[in-house]
Coordinates of C-alpha atoms in Angstrom, one line a residue:
M1 CA -14.7 30.5 -3.2
P2 CA -10.9 30.3 -3.5
F3 CA -9.4 30.3 -6.9
C4 CA -6.0 31.2 -8.2
E5 CA -5.7 33.0 -11.5
V6 CA -2.8 31.2 -13.2
A7 CA -1.7 34.0 -15.5
K8 CA -1.0 36.4 -12.6
H9 CA 1.7 34.2 -11.2
Q10 CA 3.4 32.8 -14.2
A11 CA 5.8 35.5 -15.4
G12 CA 8.8 33.5 -14.8
L13 CA 7.9 30.0 -15.7
Y14 CA 7.9 30.1 -19.6
D15 CA 11.4 28.9 -20.4
G16 CA 12.4 32.3 -21.9
V17 CA 9.0 32.9 -23.9
D18 CA 7.8 36.3 -23.7
A19 CA 4.8 36.9 -21.2
A20 CA 2.8 38.4 -24.1
S21 CA 3.4 35.6 -26.5
P22 CA 0.6 33.3 -27.9
R23 CA 1.9 30.2 -26.1
R24 CA 1.5 32.0 -22.8
S25 CA -2.0 33.3 -23.5
N26 CA -3.4 30.0 -25.2
N27 CA -2.3 27.9 -22.2
N28 CA -3.4 30.2 -19.4
N29 CA -5.7 32.9 -20.5
G30 CA -8.4 33.1 -18.0
I31 CA -7.4 29.7 -16.4
K32 CA -8.5 29.5 -12.7
I33 CA -7.6 26.8 -10.4
F34 CA -10.0 26.0 -7.7
Y35 CA -8.4 25.0 -4.2
R36 CA -8.9 24.6 -0.4
T37 CA -6.6 25.0 2.3
H38 CA -6.9 23.1 5.7
G39 CA -5.1 23.6 9.1
H40 CA -2.7 26.2 10.1
G41 CA 0.9 26.2 10.8
T42 CA 4.6 26.6 9.4
T43 CA 4.9 23.2 7.7
K44 CA 3.2 23.5 4.0
V45 CA 2.1 20.6 2.2
L46 CA 0.8 20.6 -1.4
L47 CA -1.4 17.7 -2.5
I48 CA -1.8 17.0 -6.3
I49 CA -4.5 14.8 -7.2
G50 CA -4.7 12.4 -10.1
F51 CA -6.8 11.7 -13.3
A52 CA -10.4 12.8 -13.0
G53 CA -10.0 13.3 -9.4
T54 CA -11.0 16.4 -7.2
N55 CA -9.5 18.1 -4.1
D56 CA -11.5 16.1 -1.6
S57 CA -10.0 12.9 -2.9
W58 CA -7.3 13.5 -0.4
G59 CA -9.6 13.5 2.6
P60 CA -7.9 10.8 4.6
Q61 CA -4.4 12.3 4.3
I62 CA -5.8 15.8 5.0
K63 CA -7.3 14.7 8.2
A64 CA -4.1 12.8 9.1
L65 CA -1.8 15.7 8.3
T66 CA -3.8 18.6 10.0
G67 CA -6.2 16.9 12.4
K68 CA -9.2 18.4 10.5
E69 CA -11.7 17.5 8.0
R70 CA -13.1 21.0 7.4
F71 CA -11.6 23.2 5.1
N72 CA -10.4 26.7 6.2
D73 CA -13.3 28.4 4.5
D74 CA -15.5 26.9 7.1
D75 CA -13.8 29.3 9.7
G76 CA -14.6 32.3 7.6
M77 CA -11.1 32.1 6.1
R78 CA -10.1 32.6 2.5
G79 CA -7.3 30.5 0.8
V80 CA -4.3 32.8 1.3
D81 CA -2.0 31.6 4.0
Q82 CA -3.4 33.0 7.4
S83 CA -1.3 30.6 9.7
D84 CA 0.9 31.7 12.5
D85 CA 4.0 30.3 13.9
N86 CA 2.2 28.9 17.0
G87 CA -0.3 26.9 15.2
E88 CA -0.8 23.4 17.0
D89 CA -3.1 21.7 14.6
G90 CA -2.3 18.4 13.1
Y91 CA 1.3 17.0 12.7
G92 CA 4.2 18.3 14.7
G93 CA 4.5 21.2 17.2
N94 CA 4.1 24.1 14.7
G95 CA 1.2 22.3 12.9
V96 CA 0.6 21.6 9.2
Q97 CA -1.2 23.6 6.4
V98 CA -2.4 21.6 3.4
C99 CA -3.6 22.8 0.2
A100 CA -5.5 20.4 -2.3
F101 CA -6.9 21.6 -5.6
D102 CA -8.6 20.5 -8.7
N103 CA -6.3 20.3 -11.7
R104 CA -7.4 22.0 -14.9
G105 CA -10.0 20.0 -16.7
M106 CA -11.7 18.7 -13.6
G107 CA -14.0 19.9 -10.7
R108 CA -14.4 23.5 -10.4
S109 CA -11.2 24.6 -12.1
S110 CA -11.2 25.9 -15.7
V111 CA -11.7 23.4 -18.5
P112 CA -9.5 24.4 -21.5
T113 CA -11.0 23.0 -24.8
K114 CA -7.8 22.1 -26.6
N115 CA -5.5 19.1 -26.0
S116 CA -2.5 21.1 -26.4
E117 CA -3.6 23.1 -23.2
Y118 CA -3.0 20.0 -21.1
S119 CA 0.3 18.4 -20.3
T120 CA 2.1 17.4 -17.0
K121 CA 4.4 20.4 -17.5
I122 CA 1.7 22.9 -17.9
M123 CA -0.3 21.5 -15.0
A124 CA 2.9 21.8 -12.8
K125 CA 3.0 25.4 -13.7
D126 CA -0.5 25.6 -12.6
A127 CA 0.7 24.2 -9.2
I128 CA 3.6 26.4 -9.0
A129 CA 1.4 29.5 -9.5
L130 CA -0.9 28.3 -6.7
M131 CA 1.9 28.2 -4.3
D132 CA 3.0 31.7 -5.4
H133 CA -0.7 32.7 -4.8
L134 CA -0.7 31.1 -1.2
G135 CA 2.7 32.8 -0.4
W136 CA 4.4 29.5 -0.1
R137 CA 8.1 29.6 -0.8
K138 CA 8.5 26.0 -0.1
A139 CA 6.3 22.9 0.3
H140 CA 6.4 19.1 0.7
V141 CA 4.9 18.0 -2.6
F142 CA 2.7 14.9 -2.6
G143 CA 1.0 13.6 -5.7
H144 CA -1.2 10.7 -6.7
S145 CA -1.0 8.9 -10.1
M146 CA -1.2 11.7 -12.7
G147 CA -0.7 14.1 -9.9
A148 CA 2.6 12.2 -9.1
M149 CA 3.6 12.8 -12.7
I150 CA 2.7 16.4 -12.3
A151 CA 4.7 16.4 -8.9
C152 CA 7.8 15.1 -10.7
K153 CA 7.7 17.8 -13.3
L154 CA 7.3 20.5 -10.6
A155 CA 10.2 19.1 -8.5
A156 CA 12.4 19.2 -11.7
M157 CA 11.5 22.7 -12.6
V158 CA 11.8 24.3 -9.2
P159 CA 13.7 21.9 -7.0
D160 CA 14.6 24.7 -4.7
R161 CA 11.0 25.0 -3.7
V162 CA 10.5 21.3 -2.7
L163 CA 11.0 20.2 0.7
S164 CA 10.3 16.5 -0.1
L165 CA 8.5 14.5 -2.8
A166 CA 5.9 11.6 -2.2
L167 CA 4.7 9.8 -5.5
L168 CA 1.8 7.6 -4.9
N169 CA 0.8 5.1 -7.6
V170 CA 3.1 6.8 -10.1
T171 CA 4.0 5.7 -13.6
G172 CA 6.2 7.0 -16.3
G173 CA 3.5 8.2 -18.8
G174 CA 3.0 7.0 -22.4
F175 CA 2.8 3.3 -22.8
E176 CA 3.5 2.8 -19.0
C177 CA 0.1 4.1 -18.4
L178 CA -1.4 1.2 -20.2
P179 CA -2.5 -1.6 -17.8
K180 CA -1.6 -5.2 -18.1
L181 CA -3.8 -6.6 -21.0
D182 CA -6.1 -9.3 -19.4
R183 CA -9.6 -10.1 -19.3
Q184 CA -10.2 -8.0 -16.2
T185 CA -8.4 -4.8 -17.4
I186 CA -10.1 -5.0 -20.8
S187 CA -13.4 -5.2 -19.3
V188 CA -12.8 -2.4 -16.9
A189 CA -11.4 0.0 -19.6
I190 CA -14.6 -0.7 -21.9
R191 CA -16.7 0.0 -18.8
F192 CA -14.8 3.2 -18.0
L193 CA -15.2 4.6 -21.5
K194 CA -18.9 3.7 -21.7
A195 CA -19.8 5.3 -18.3
K196 CA -22.2 8.1 -18.6
T197 CA -23.8 8.5 -15.4
P198 CA -22.6 8.9 -11.8
E199 CA -23.8 5.2 -11.1
Q200 CA -21.8 3.8 -14.1
R201 CA -18.6 5.8 -13.2
A202 CA -18.9 4.8 -9.4
A203 CA -19.2 1.1 -10.2
V204 CA -16.2 1.1 -12.5
D205 CA -14.2 3.4 -10.4
L206 CA -14.4 0.8 -7.5
D207 CA -12.9 -1.9 -9.6
T208 CA -10.2 0.4 -10.8
H209 CA -9.2 1.8 -7.4
Y210 CA -9.4 -1.1 -4.9
T211 CA -8.7 -4.7 -4.6
K212 CA -11.6 -7.3 -4.8
E213 CA -10.4 -8.6 -1.3
Y214 CA -10.9 -4.9 0.1
L215 CA -14.3 -4.4 -1.6
D216 CA -15.7 -7.7 -0.6
E217 CA -14.9 -7.0 3.2
Y218 CA -17.8 -6.6 5.5
V219 CA -18.2 -3.4 7.7
G220 CA -21.0 -4.1 9.9
S221 CA -23.9 -5.6 7.8
S222 CA -22.6 -4.1 4.5
T223 CA -19.7 -4.7 2.2
R224 CA -17.1 -2.1 1.5
R225 CA -18.3 -2.1 -2.1
A226 CA -21.9 -1.2 -1.3
I227 CA -20.8 1.6 1.2
L228 CA -18.2 3.0 -1.1
Y229 CA -20.5 2.8 -4.2
Q230 CA -22.9 5.3 -2.4
E231 CA -20.1 7.6 -1.5
Y232 CA -18.9 7.8 -5.0
V233 CA -22.3 8.3 -6.5
K234 CA -22.8 11.2 -4.1
G235 CA -19.3 12.6 -4.8
I236 CA -19.5 12.4 -8.7
S237 CA -23.1 13.9 -8.6
S238 CA -22.0 16.8 -6.6
T239 CA -19.0 17.6 -8.9
G240 CA -20.5 16.5 -12.0
M241 CA -19.3 14.0 -14.6
Q242 CA -15.9 15.1 -16.0
S243 CA -16.6 17.1 -19.4
S244 CA -15.3 15.4 -22.6
Y245 CA -12.6 18.3 -23.0
G246 CA -11.4 17.7 -19.6
F247 CA -11.2 13.8 -20.0
D248 CA -9.5 14.1 -23.5
G249 CA -7.1 16.7 -22.0
Q250 CA -6.0 14.9 -19.0
V251 CA -5.4 11.7 -21.0
N252 CA -3.3 13.8 -23.3
A253 CA -1.3 14.9 -20.4
C254 CA -0.7 11.2 -19.1
W255 CA 0.0 9.9 -22.5
T256 CA 2.6 12.7 -23.4
H257 CA 4.3 12.6 -20.1
K258 CA 7.8 11.7 -19.9
M259 CA 10.6 12.4 -17.4
T260 CA 14.0 13.0 -19.3
R261 CA 17.2 12.0 -17.8
T262 CA 18.1 15.6 -17.0
E263 CA 14.9 16.0 -15.0
T264 CA 15.4 13.0 -13.1
E265 CA 18.9 14.0 -12.2
L266 CA 17.7 17.4 -11.2
I267 CA 15.3 15.7 -8.7
R268 CA 18.0 13.2 -7.6
S269 CA 20.6 15.8 -7.0
A270 CA 18.4 18.4 -5.4
G271 CA 18.8 17.1 -1.8
F272 CA 15.3 16.5 -0.8
L273 CA 14.1 13.1 0.2
V274 CA 11.5 11.1 -2.0
S275 CA 9.1 8.4 -1.0
V276 CA 7.5 6.2 -3.8
I277 CA 4.4 4.5 -2.6
H278 CA 2.6 2.0 -4.3
G279 CA -0.1 -0.7 -4.1
R280 CA 1.3 -4.0 -5.4
H281 CA -2.1 -5.0 -7.0
D282 CA -2.5 -1.7 -8.8
I283 CA -4.1 -2.6 -12.3
I284 CA -3.9 0.9 -13.7
A285 CA -0.2 1.8 -12.9
P286 CA 2.0 -1.5 -12.7
I287 CA 4.3 -1.4 -9.7
Y288 CA 7.5 -2.4 -11.7
Y289 CA 7.6 1.2 -13.4
A290 CA 7.2 3.0 -10.0
R291 CA 10.1 0.7 -8.4
R292 CA 12.0 1.6 -11.6
L293 CA 11.7 5.4 -11.1
A294 CA 12.6 4.9 -7.4
E295 CA 15.9 3.1 -8.6
K296 CA 16.7 6.0 -10.9
L297 CA 16.3 8.5 -7.9
Q298 CA 18.9 6.7 -5.8
P299 CA 20.2 7.4 -3.2
V300 CA 17.2 9.8 -2.1
A301 CA 14.3 7.6 -2.7
R302 CA 12.5 5.2 -0.5
M303 CA 10.2 2.4 -1.9
V304 CA 7.2 1.5 -0.1
D305 CA 5.0 -1.2 -1.6
L306 CA 1.6 -2.0 0.2
H307 CA -1.0 -4.7 -0.2
G308 CA -3.6 -2.6 -2.3
G309 CA -4.8 -1.3 -5.5
H310 CA -4.4 2.0 -7.4
L311 CA -6.0 4.2 -4.5
V312 CA -3.8 2.8 -2.0
S313 CA -4.1 6.0 0.0
H314 CA -7.6 5.0 0.8
E315 CA -7.3 1.3 1.1
R316 CA -4.2 1.4 3.2
T317 CA -4.9 4.8 4.8
K318 CA -3.0 4.2 8.0
E319 CA 0.2 2.8 6.6
V320 CA 0.3 5.7 3.8
N321 CA -0.2 8.4 6.4
Q322 CA 2.5 6.9 8.5
V323 CA 4.8 6.9 5.5
L324 CA 4.1 10.7 4.7
H325 CA 4.5 11.5 8.4
E326 CA 8.0 9.7 8.4
L327 CA 8.8 11.7 5.2
I328 CA 8.1 14.9 6.9
N329 CA 9.9 13.9 9.9
A330 CA 13.0 12.8 8.0
T331 CA 13.0 16.0 6.4
E332 CA 12.9 18.0 9.4
T333 CA 15.5 16.0 11.2
K334 CA 17.7 16.2 8.1
I335 CA 18.3 12.4 7.7
S336 CA 20.9 11.7 5.2
P337 CA 19.7 10.1 1.8
H338 CA 21.8 7.0 2.3
D339 CA 20.1 6.4 5.7
W340 CA 16.7 7.1 4.1
S341 CA 16.9 4.7 1.1
N342 CA 15.7 1.2 1.4
F343 CA 17.4 0.0 -1.8
P344 CA 20.4 -2.3 -1.8
R345 CA 23.5 -0.6 -3.3
K346 CA 23.4 -2.9 -6.2
S347 CA 20.2 -4.1 -7.5
S348 CA 19.7 -7.8 -8.8
R349 CA 20.1 -8.0 -12.7
F350 CA 17.0 -10.3 -12.7
I351 CA 14.8 -7.8 -10.6
D352 CA 15.9 -4.9 -12.8
K353 CA 14.4 -6.4 -16.0
P354 CA 10.8 -5.6 -17.0
P355 CA 8.1 -8.1 -16.5
A356 CA 8.1 -9.3 -20.0
L357 CA 11.9 -9.7 -20.2
R358 CA 11.9 -11.4 -16.8
L359 CA 9.5 -13.9 -18.1
H360 CA 11.6 -14.3 -21.2
V361 CA 14.6 -15.0 -19.1
T362 CA 12.6 -17.4 -16.9
I363 CA 11.5 -19.6 -19.9
T364 CA 15.0 -19.5 -21.5
W365 CA 16.5 -20.7 -18.3
A366 CA 14.0 -23.4 -17.9
L367 CA 14.6 -24.7 -21.5
Y368 CA 18.3 -24.6 -20.9
I369 CA 17.9 -26.7 -17.7
Q370 CA 15.7 -29.0 -19.8
N371 CA 18.2 -29.4 -22.3
K372 CA 21.0 -30.1 -19.9
E373 CA 18.9 -32.8 -18.5
Q374 CA 18.3 -34.4 -21.8
Q375 CA 21.9 -34.3 -22.6
G376 CA 22.6 -36.4 -19.5
K377 CA 20.0 -38.9 -20.6
D378 CA 21.2 -39.1 -24.2
G379 CA 24.8 -38.9 -23.5
L380 CA 25.0 -35.8 -25.9
V381 CA 27.0 -32.7 -25.7
M382 CA 25.5 -29.5 -27.3
T383 CA 27.2 -26.1 -27.6

C-alpha cells in the first residue's frame, strides 16, 4: 500500500530547527501518511480532507477531475507519479493526476498519541512531505473544512508550490469552529460525542453534513437519508471508528488553528487564484467566517456560496466540480485576479459586521426609528 514516511521529506520545513532536535522527532518519528493517486497527467491536484475524513471522501471530485473512480493501484501502479505528458484522462488535454490522503490521526495513516503532535501547521508539513514524495513541484491545493485550514497553512508556508487554492467550508479555527448554539446544534453535538458505533456515527454525520431538505428527497423508492445511511455505515465500518487519540488530536488542530495577518498576506500576494466555496446552511462552519476570509484575500479570491450544508461537495456535486474546473482553467489561462474576484471593490459596512453585531445594529436602528416616531406623536425633541 502507498505510504509516505514524513520524516524523510521534511529536512527543510522546520523553521531553522535542527533535523535531529526533539521537536522534529516528537512530531514525525515514524509517522506515515496513507494516500491514493488517481488518473494521469501534467496537472496535479492535492486534496486535503477534513476532520475524521478519509481519502475516499473526495470521491465525487476525484471522478470529475480524472474521469476515473479507481485509484492507480488498481492498474498495478504505486503512488509515485508515473504519468506522462500525453495523458488524456479527466480534465483538459493533458489530463489530471489527483492525490487524496488520510490526515494523521485517521484512517490508515499514523495516529500520534499526544495532542501536541497535531496542529494544522504540522499537518500542512505532512502534505508538503507527500508532494515531495510524489515528486510534485507544484499543485492545485483543494481542502475541505479542517483540510481547508491545513491548505491555508500550506499555502502560506510554500506559496511558490501552489498553483491555485480551493477552500471548501472553511473556518478560521478556535471559536469560529463552534456552531451557532440552538436546539438543533446542541443535540447534534451531544449525539456526535456519544457516538460509539458505526451506526450511531453514521446517523449523526448525516445531520451534520447535509441539509434536512436534501436528506428528505426521494431517489426512487428510498430517501437520500436511507441510502446515505447505509453507505456511511459501510464506509465507517471498513475504516474503523476514529481512535480517541486521533479524535482529540484533530480537535486540538482545529481549536488551535489561526491564520496570522502575515500568513494571510503571503497567500494574498503570492499570485495564485483562490476559490472559497461554502454551503450557506452549514451548521458546523458558519458561512460568515468563510466570507470574511475571502474578503481578506482580495483581490485574488472568489466567493461561491451554494444551497447546501457542510458537505457541499457531495450535496451540490455538479456545482462544486464546475467551480473547481473553472479555477484550474483560470489558472491555466492566467486570468488576472481582478477579473477573477467577484467581490465589490468596497464592501458594505453592514455586511462586514459579524452576525451578532449585525443583529445589534438592526435592533438599535429599529429602536431609533421607534423613538423618532414617538417624538412625532408627543411633539418632543430628544438628543
